[in-house]
Coordinates of N, CA and C in Angstrom, one line a residue:
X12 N 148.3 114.0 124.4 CA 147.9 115.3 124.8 C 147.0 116.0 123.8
X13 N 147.2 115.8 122.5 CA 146.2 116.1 121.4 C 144.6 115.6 121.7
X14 N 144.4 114.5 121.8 CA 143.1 113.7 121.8 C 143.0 114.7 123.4
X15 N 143.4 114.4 124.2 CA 142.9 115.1 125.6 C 142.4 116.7 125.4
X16 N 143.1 117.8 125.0 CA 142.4 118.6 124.2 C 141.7 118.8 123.6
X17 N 141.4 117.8 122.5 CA 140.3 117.9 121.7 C 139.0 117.6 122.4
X18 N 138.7 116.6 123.4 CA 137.5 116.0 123.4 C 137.3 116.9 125.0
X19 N 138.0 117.6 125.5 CA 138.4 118.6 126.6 C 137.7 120.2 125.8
X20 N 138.2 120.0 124.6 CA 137.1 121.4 123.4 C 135.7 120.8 123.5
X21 N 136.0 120.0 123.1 CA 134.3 119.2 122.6 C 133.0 119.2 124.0
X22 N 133.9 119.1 124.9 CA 133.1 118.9 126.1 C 132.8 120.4 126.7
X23 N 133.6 121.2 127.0 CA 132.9 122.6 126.9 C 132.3 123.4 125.8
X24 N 132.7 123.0 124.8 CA 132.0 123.4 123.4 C 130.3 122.9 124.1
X25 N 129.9 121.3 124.2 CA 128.9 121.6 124.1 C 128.3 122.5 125.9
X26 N 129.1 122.2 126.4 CA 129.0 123.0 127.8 C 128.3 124.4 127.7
X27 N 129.1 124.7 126.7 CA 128.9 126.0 126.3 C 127.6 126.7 125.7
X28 N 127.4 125.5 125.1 CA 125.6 125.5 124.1 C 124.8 125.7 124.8
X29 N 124.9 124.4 126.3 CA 124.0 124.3 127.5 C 123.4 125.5 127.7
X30 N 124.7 125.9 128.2 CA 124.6 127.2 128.8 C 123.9 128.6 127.5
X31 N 123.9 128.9 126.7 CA 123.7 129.8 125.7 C 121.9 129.3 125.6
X32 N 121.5 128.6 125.0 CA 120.2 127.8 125.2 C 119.6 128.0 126.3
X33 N 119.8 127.9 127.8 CA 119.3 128.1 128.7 C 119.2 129.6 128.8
X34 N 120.2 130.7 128.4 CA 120.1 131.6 128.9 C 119.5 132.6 128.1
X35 N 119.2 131.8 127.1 CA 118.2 132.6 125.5 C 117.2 132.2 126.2
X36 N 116.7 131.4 126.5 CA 114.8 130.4 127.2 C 114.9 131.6 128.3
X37 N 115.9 131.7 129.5 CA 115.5 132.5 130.5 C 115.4 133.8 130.3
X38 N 116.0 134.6 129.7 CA 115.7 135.8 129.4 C 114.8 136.3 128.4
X39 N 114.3 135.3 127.8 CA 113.0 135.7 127.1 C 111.9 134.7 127.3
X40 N 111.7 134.7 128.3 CA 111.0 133.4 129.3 C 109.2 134.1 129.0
X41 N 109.5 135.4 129.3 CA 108.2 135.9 129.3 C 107.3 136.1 128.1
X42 N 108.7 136.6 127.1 CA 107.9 136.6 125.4 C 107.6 135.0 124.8
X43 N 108.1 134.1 125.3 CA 108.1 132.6 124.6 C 106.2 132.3 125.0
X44 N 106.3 132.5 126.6 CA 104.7 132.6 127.1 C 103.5 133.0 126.1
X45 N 103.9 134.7 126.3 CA 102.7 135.1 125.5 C 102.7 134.6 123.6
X46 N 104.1 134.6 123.1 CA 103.7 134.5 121.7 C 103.3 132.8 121.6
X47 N 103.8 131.8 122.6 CA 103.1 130.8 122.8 C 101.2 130.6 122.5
X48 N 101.2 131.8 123.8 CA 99.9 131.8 123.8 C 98.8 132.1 122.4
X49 N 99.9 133.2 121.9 CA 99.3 134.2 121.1 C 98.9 132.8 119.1
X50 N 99.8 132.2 119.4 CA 100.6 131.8 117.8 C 99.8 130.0 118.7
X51 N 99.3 129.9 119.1 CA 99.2 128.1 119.9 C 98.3 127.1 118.6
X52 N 98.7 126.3 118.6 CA 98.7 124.7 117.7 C 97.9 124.1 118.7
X53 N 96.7 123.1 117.7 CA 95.9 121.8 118.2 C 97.1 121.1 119.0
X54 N 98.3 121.0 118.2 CA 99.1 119.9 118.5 C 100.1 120.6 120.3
X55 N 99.9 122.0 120.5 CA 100.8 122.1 121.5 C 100.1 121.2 122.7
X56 N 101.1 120.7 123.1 CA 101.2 119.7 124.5 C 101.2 120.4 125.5
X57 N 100.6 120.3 127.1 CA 100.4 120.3 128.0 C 101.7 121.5 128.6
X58 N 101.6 122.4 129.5 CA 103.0 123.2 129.9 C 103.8 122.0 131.0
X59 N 103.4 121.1 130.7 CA 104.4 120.3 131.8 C 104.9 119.4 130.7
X60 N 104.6 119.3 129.5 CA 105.8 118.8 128.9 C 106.9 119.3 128.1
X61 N 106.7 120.3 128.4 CA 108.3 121.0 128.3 C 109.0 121.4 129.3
X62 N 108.7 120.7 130.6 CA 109.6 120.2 131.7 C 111.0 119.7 131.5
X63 N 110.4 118.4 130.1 CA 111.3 117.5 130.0 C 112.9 118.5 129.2
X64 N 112.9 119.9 129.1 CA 114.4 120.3 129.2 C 114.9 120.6 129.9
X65 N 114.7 120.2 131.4 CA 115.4 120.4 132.6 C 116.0 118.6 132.1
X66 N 115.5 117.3 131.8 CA 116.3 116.3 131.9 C 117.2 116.1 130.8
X67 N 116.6 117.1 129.5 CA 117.8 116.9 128.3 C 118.9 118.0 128.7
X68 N 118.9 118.9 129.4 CA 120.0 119.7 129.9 C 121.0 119.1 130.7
X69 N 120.3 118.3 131.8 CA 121.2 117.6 132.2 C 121.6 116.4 132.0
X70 N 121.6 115.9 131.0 CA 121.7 114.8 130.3 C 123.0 115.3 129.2
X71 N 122.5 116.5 129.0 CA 123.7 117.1 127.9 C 125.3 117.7 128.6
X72 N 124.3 118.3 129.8 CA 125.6 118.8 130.6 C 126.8 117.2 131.0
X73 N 125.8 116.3 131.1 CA 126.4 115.0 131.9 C 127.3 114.4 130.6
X74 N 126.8 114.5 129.3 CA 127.5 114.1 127.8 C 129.0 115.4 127.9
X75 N 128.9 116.2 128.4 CA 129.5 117.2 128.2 C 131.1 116.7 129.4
X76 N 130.2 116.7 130.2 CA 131.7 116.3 131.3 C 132.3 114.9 131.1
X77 N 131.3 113.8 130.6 CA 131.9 112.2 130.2 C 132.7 112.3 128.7
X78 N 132.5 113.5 128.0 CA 133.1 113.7 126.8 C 134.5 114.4 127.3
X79 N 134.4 115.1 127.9 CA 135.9 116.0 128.6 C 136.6 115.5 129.4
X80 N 136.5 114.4 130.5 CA 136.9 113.5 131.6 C 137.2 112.2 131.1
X81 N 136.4 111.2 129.9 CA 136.5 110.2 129.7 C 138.2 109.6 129.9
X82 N 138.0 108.8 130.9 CA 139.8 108.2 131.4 C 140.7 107.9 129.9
X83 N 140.0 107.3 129.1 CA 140.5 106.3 128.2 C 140.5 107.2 126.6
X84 N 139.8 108.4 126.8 CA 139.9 109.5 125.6 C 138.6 109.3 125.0
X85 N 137.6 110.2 124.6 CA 136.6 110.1 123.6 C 137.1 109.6 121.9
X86 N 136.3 108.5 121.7 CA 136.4 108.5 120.3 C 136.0 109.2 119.3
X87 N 136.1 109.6 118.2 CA 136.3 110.6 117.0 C 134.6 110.3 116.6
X88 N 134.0 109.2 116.6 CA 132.3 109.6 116.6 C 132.0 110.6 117.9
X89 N 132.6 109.7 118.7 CA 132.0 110.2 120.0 C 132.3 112.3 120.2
X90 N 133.5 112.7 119.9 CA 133.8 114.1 119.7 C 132.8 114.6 118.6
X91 N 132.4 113.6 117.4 CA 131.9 114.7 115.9 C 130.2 114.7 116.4
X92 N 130.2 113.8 117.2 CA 128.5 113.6 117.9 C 128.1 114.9 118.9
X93 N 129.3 114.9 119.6 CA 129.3 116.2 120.3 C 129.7 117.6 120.2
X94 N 130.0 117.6 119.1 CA 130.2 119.2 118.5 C 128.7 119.3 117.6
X95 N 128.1 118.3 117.0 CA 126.4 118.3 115.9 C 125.9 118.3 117.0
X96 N 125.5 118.3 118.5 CA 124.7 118.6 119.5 C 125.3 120.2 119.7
X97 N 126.2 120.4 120.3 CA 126.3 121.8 120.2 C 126.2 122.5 119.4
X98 N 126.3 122.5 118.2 CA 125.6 123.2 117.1 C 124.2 123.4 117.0
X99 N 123.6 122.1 117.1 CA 121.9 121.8 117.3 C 121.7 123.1 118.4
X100 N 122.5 123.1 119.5 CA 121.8 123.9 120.7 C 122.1 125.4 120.8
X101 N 122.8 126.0 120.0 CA 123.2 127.2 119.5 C 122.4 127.3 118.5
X102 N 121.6 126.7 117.5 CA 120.7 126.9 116.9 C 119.4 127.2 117.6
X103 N 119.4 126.6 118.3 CA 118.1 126.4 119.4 C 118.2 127.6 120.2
X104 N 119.1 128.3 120.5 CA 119.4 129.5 121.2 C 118.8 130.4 120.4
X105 N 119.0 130.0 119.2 CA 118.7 131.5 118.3 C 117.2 131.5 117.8
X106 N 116.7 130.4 118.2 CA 115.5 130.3 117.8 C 114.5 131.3 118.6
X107 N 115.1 131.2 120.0 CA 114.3 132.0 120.8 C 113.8 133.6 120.7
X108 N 114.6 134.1 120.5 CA 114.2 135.6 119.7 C 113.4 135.7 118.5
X109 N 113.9 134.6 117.9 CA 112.9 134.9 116.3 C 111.8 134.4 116.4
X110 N 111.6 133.4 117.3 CA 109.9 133.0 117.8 C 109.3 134.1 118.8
X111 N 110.1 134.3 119.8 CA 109.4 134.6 120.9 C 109.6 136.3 120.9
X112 N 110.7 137.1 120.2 CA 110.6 138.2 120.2 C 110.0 139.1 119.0
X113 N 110.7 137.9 117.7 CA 110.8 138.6 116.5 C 109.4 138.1 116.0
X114 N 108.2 137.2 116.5 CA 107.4 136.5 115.9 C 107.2 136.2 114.7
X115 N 108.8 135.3 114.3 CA 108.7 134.9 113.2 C 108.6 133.3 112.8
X116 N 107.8 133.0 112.9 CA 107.2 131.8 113.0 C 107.6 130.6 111.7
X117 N 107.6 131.2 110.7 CA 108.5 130.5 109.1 C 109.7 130.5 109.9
X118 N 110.6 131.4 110.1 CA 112.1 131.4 110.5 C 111.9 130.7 111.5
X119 N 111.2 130.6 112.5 CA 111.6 129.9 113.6 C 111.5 128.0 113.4
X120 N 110.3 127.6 112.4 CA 110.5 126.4 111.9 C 111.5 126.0 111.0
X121 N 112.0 126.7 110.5 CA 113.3 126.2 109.9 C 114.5 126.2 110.3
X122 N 114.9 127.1 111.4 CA 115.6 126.6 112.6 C 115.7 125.7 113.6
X123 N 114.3 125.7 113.7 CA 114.1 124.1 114.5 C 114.5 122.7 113.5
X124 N 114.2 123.2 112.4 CA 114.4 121.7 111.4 C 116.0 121.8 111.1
X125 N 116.8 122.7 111.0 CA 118.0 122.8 111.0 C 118.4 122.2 112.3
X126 N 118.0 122.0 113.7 CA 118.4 122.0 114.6 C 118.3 120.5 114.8
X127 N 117.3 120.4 114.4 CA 116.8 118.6 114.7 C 117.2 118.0 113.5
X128 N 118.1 118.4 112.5 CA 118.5 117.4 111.5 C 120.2 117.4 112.0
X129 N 121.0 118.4 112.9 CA 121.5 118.4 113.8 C 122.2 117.1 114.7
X130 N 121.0 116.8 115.3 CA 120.6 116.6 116.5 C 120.5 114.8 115.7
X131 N 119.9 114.8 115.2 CA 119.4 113.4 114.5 C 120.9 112.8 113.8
X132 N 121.8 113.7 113.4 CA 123.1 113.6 112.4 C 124.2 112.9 113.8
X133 N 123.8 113.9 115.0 CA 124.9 113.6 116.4 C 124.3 112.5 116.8
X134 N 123.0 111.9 116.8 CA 122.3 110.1 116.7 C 122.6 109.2 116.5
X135 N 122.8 109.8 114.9 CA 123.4 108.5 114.2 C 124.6 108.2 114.0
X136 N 125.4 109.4 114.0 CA 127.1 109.5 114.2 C 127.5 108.3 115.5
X137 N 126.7 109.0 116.5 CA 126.8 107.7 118.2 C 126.9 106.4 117.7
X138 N 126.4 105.9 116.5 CA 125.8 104.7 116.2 C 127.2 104.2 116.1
X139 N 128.3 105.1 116.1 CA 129.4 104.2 115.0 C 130.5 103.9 116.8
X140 N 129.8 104.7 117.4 CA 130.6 104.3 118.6 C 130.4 102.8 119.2
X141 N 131.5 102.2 120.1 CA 131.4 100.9 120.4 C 131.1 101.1 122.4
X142 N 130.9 102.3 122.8 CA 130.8 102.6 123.8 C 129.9 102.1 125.0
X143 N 128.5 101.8 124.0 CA 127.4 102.4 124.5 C 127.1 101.7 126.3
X144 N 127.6 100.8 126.8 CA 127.9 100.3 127.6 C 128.3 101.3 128.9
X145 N 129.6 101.8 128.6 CA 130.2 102.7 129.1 C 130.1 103.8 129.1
X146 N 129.4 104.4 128.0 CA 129.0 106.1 128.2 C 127.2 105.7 127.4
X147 N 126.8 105.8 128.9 CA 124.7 105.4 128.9 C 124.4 107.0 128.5
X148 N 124.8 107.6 129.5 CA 124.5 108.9 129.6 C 124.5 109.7 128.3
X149 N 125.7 109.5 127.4 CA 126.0 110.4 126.6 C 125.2 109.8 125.3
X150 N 124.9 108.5 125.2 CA 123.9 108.1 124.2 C 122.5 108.3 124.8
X151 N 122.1 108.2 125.8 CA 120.8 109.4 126.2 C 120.9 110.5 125.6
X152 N 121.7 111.4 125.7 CA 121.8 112.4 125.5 C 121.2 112.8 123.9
X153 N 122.0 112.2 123.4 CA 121.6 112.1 122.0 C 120.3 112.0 121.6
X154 N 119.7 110.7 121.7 CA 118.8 110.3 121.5 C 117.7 111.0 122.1
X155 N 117.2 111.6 123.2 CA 116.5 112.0 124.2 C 116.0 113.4 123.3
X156 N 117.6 113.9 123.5 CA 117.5 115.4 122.1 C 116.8 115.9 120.9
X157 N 117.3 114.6 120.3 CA 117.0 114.2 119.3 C 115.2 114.2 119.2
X158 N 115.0 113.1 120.0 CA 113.7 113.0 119.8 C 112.4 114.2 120.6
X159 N 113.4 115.0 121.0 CA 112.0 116.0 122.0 C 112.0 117.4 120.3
X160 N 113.1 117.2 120.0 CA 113.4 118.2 118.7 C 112.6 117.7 117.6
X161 N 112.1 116.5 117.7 CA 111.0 115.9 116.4 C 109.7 116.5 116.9
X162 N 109.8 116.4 117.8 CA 108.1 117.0 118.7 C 108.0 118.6 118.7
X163 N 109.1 119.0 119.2 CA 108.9 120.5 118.7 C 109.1 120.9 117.6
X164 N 109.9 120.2 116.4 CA 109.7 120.8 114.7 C 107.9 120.2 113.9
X165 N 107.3 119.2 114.5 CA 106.4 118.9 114.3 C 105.7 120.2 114.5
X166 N 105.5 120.7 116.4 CA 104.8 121.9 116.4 C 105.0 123.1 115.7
X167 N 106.2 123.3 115.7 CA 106.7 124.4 114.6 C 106.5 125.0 113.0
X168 N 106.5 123.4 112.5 CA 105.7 123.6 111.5 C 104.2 123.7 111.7
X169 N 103.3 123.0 112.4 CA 102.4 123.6 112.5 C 101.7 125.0 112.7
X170 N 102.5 125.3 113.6 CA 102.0 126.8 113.8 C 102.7 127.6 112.8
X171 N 103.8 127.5 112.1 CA 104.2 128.5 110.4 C 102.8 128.1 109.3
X172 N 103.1 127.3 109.2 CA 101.8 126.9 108.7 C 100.4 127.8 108.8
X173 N 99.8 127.5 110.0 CA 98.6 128.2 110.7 C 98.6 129.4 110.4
X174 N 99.8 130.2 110.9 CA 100.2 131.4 111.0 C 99.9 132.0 109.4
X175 N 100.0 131.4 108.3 CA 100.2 131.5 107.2 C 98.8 131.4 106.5
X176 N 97.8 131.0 107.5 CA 96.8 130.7 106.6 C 96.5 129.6 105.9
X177 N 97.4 128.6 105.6 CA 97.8 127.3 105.6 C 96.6 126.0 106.5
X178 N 96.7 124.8 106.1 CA 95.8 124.1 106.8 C 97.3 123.7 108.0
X179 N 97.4 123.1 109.0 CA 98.3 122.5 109.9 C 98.4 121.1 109.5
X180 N 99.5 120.8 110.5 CA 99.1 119.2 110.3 C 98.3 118.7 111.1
X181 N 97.7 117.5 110.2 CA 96.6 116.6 110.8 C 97.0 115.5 111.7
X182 N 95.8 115.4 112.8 CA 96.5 114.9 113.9 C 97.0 113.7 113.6
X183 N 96.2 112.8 112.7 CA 96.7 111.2 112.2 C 98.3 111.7 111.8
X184 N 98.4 112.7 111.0 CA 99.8 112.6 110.1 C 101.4 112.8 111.6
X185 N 100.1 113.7 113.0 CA 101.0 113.8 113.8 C 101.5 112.9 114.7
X186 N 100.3 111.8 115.2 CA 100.9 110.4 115.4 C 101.6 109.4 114.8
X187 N 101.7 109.7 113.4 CA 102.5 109.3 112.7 C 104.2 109.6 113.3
X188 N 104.2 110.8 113.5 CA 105.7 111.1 114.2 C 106.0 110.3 115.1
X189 N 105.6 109.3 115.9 CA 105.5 108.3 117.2 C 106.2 107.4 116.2
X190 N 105.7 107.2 115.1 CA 105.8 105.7 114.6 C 107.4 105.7 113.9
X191 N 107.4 107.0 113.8 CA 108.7 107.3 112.8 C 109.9 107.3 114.1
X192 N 109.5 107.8 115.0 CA 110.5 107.9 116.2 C 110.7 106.7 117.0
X193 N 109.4 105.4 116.8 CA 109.8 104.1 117.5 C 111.0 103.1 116.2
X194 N 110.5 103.5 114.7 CA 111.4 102.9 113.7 C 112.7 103.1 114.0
X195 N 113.2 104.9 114.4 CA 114.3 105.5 114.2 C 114.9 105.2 115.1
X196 N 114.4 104.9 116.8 CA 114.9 104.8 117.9 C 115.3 103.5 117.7
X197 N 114.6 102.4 117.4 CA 115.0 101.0 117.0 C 116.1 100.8 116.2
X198 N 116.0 101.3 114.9 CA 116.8 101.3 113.6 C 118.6 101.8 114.2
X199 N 118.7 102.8 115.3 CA 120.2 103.0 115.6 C 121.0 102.5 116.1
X200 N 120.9 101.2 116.8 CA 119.4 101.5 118.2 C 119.9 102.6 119.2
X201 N 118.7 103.4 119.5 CA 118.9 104.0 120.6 C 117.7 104.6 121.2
X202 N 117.3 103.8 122.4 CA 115.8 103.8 122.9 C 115.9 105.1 123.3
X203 N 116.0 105.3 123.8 CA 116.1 107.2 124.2 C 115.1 107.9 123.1
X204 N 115.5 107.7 122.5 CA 115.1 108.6 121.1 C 113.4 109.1 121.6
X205 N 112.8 107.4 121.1 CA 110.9 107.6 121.0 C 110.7 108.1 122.4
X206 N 111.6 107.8 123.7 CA 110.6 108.5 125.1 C 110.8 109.7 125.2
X207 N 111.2 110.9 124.9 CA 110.6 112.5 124.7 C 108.9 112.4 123.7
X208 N 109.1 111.7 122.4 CA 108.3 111.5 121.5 C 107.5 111.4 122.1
X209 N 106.8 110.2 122.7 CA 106.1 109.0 123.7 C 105.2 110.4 124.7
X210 N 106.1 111.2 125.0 CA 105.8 112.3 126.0 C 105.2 112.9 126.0
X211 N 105.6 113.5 124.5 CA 104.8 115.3 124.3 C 104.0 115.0 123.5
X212 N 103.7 113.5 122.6 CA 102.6 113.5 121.9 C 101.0 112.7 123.4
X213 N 101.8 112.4 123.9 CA 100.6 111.8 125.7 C 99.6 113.5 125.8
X214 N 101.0 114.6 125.9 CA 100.0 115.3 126.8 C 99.3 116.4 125.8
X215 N 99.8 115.9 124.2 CA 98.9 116.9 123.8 C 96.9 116.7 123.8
X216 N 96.4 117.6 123.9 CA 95.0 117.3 124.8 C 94.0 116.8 123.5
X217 N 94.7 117.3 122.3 CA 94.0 117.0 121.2 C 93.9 115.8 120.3
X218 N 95.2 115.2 121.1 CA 95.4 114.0 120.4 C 94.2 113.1 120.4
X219 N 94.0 113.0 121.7 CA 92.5 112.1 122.1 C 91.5 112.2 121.8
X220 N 90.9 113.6 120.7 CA 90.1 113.9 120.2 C 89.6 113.6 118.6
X221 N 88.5 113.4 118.1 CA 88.3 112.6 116.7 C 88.6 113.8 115.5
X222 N 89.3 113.5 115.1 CA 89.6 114.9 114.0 C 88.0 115.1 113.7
X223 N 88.3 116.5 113.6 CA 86.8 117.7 112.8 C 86.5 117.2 111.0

């Protein structure tokens, strides 16, 4: 009855993130737009690739009900993996005001790096599970996370940076992040990881261009 409650917390806990995260993005949907527009990086990618948090939402929501339902009980990686994701996304919740309302662009990159070392920590925790077979979804989850959070701390620091008068990063150093996310997706293993990566570095426009 213990373990059934616990991993029954863990699964609305992160339920609960889902939901907090989504509802910080939609109610300041309009300020994320303009300070977007306003604060924009070489490195921002295309508005259709940040689509891809409609499939890490439901990927997370889907980790959230296989972590609370699992017949046979979630294992103790598998619960400590899913409370470092919900933390990650309640970070990410909070990010949204301090970017998009409070235009604070230092604070909002260090909440993103808080969020994705998170996120990267609930990764590699998965690693210790013997599951991966049986719960696909909830090691997506992870990994998918994980790696769309390396793409947006990459932009984040760029644009604190910028914002600051600072040079950004350079596009070589930003394809570099590809290289680090195909080692790290390999290294756990968990393919998931590099295809957000794979994604948002495709549609940035600048990538394809010869540095100045």
């Amino acid at each position: 009855m213990l373990r059934y409650r616990m991993r029954l917390a863990c699964g609305l806990l992160l339920l609960g993130a889902v939901g907090a995260s989504l509802a910080s993005s939609f109610a300041l949907r309009s300020a994320i737009r303009s300070t977007s527009a306003e604060l924009r990086s070489p490195l921002t990618p295309r508005s259709a690739a940040f689509g891809v948090w409609w499939a890490l939402y439901a990927l997370l929501v889907g980790r959230a009900a296989q972590t609370a339902l699992a017949p046979r009980g979630a294992s103790a990686p598998a619960e400590a993996a899913t409370v470092l994701l919900a933390a990650s996304l309640l970070v990410t919740a909070a990010w949204v005001p301090v970017f998009a309302a409070w235009r604070r662009p230092l604070v909002a990159a260090v909440l993103l790096t808080v969020a994705l070392a998170l996120a990267l920590a609930a990764a590699v925790v998965d690693c210790a599970r013997t599951d991966f077979v049986d719960a696909p979804v909830a090691h997506a989850a992870s990994g998918a996370y994980a790696g769309w959070l390396l793409v947006a701390t990459t932009l984040g620091v760029d644009i604190a940076a910028r914002a600051r008068g600072a040079h950004g990063i350079p596009r070589a150093a930003a394809a570099a992040v590809g290289v680090v996310a195909a080692a790290a997706a390999a290294a756990l293993p968990n393919p998931a990881l590099g295809l957000p990566v794979a994604w948002g570095l495709a549609l940035v426009p600048e990538m394809g261009r010869a540095e100045a």
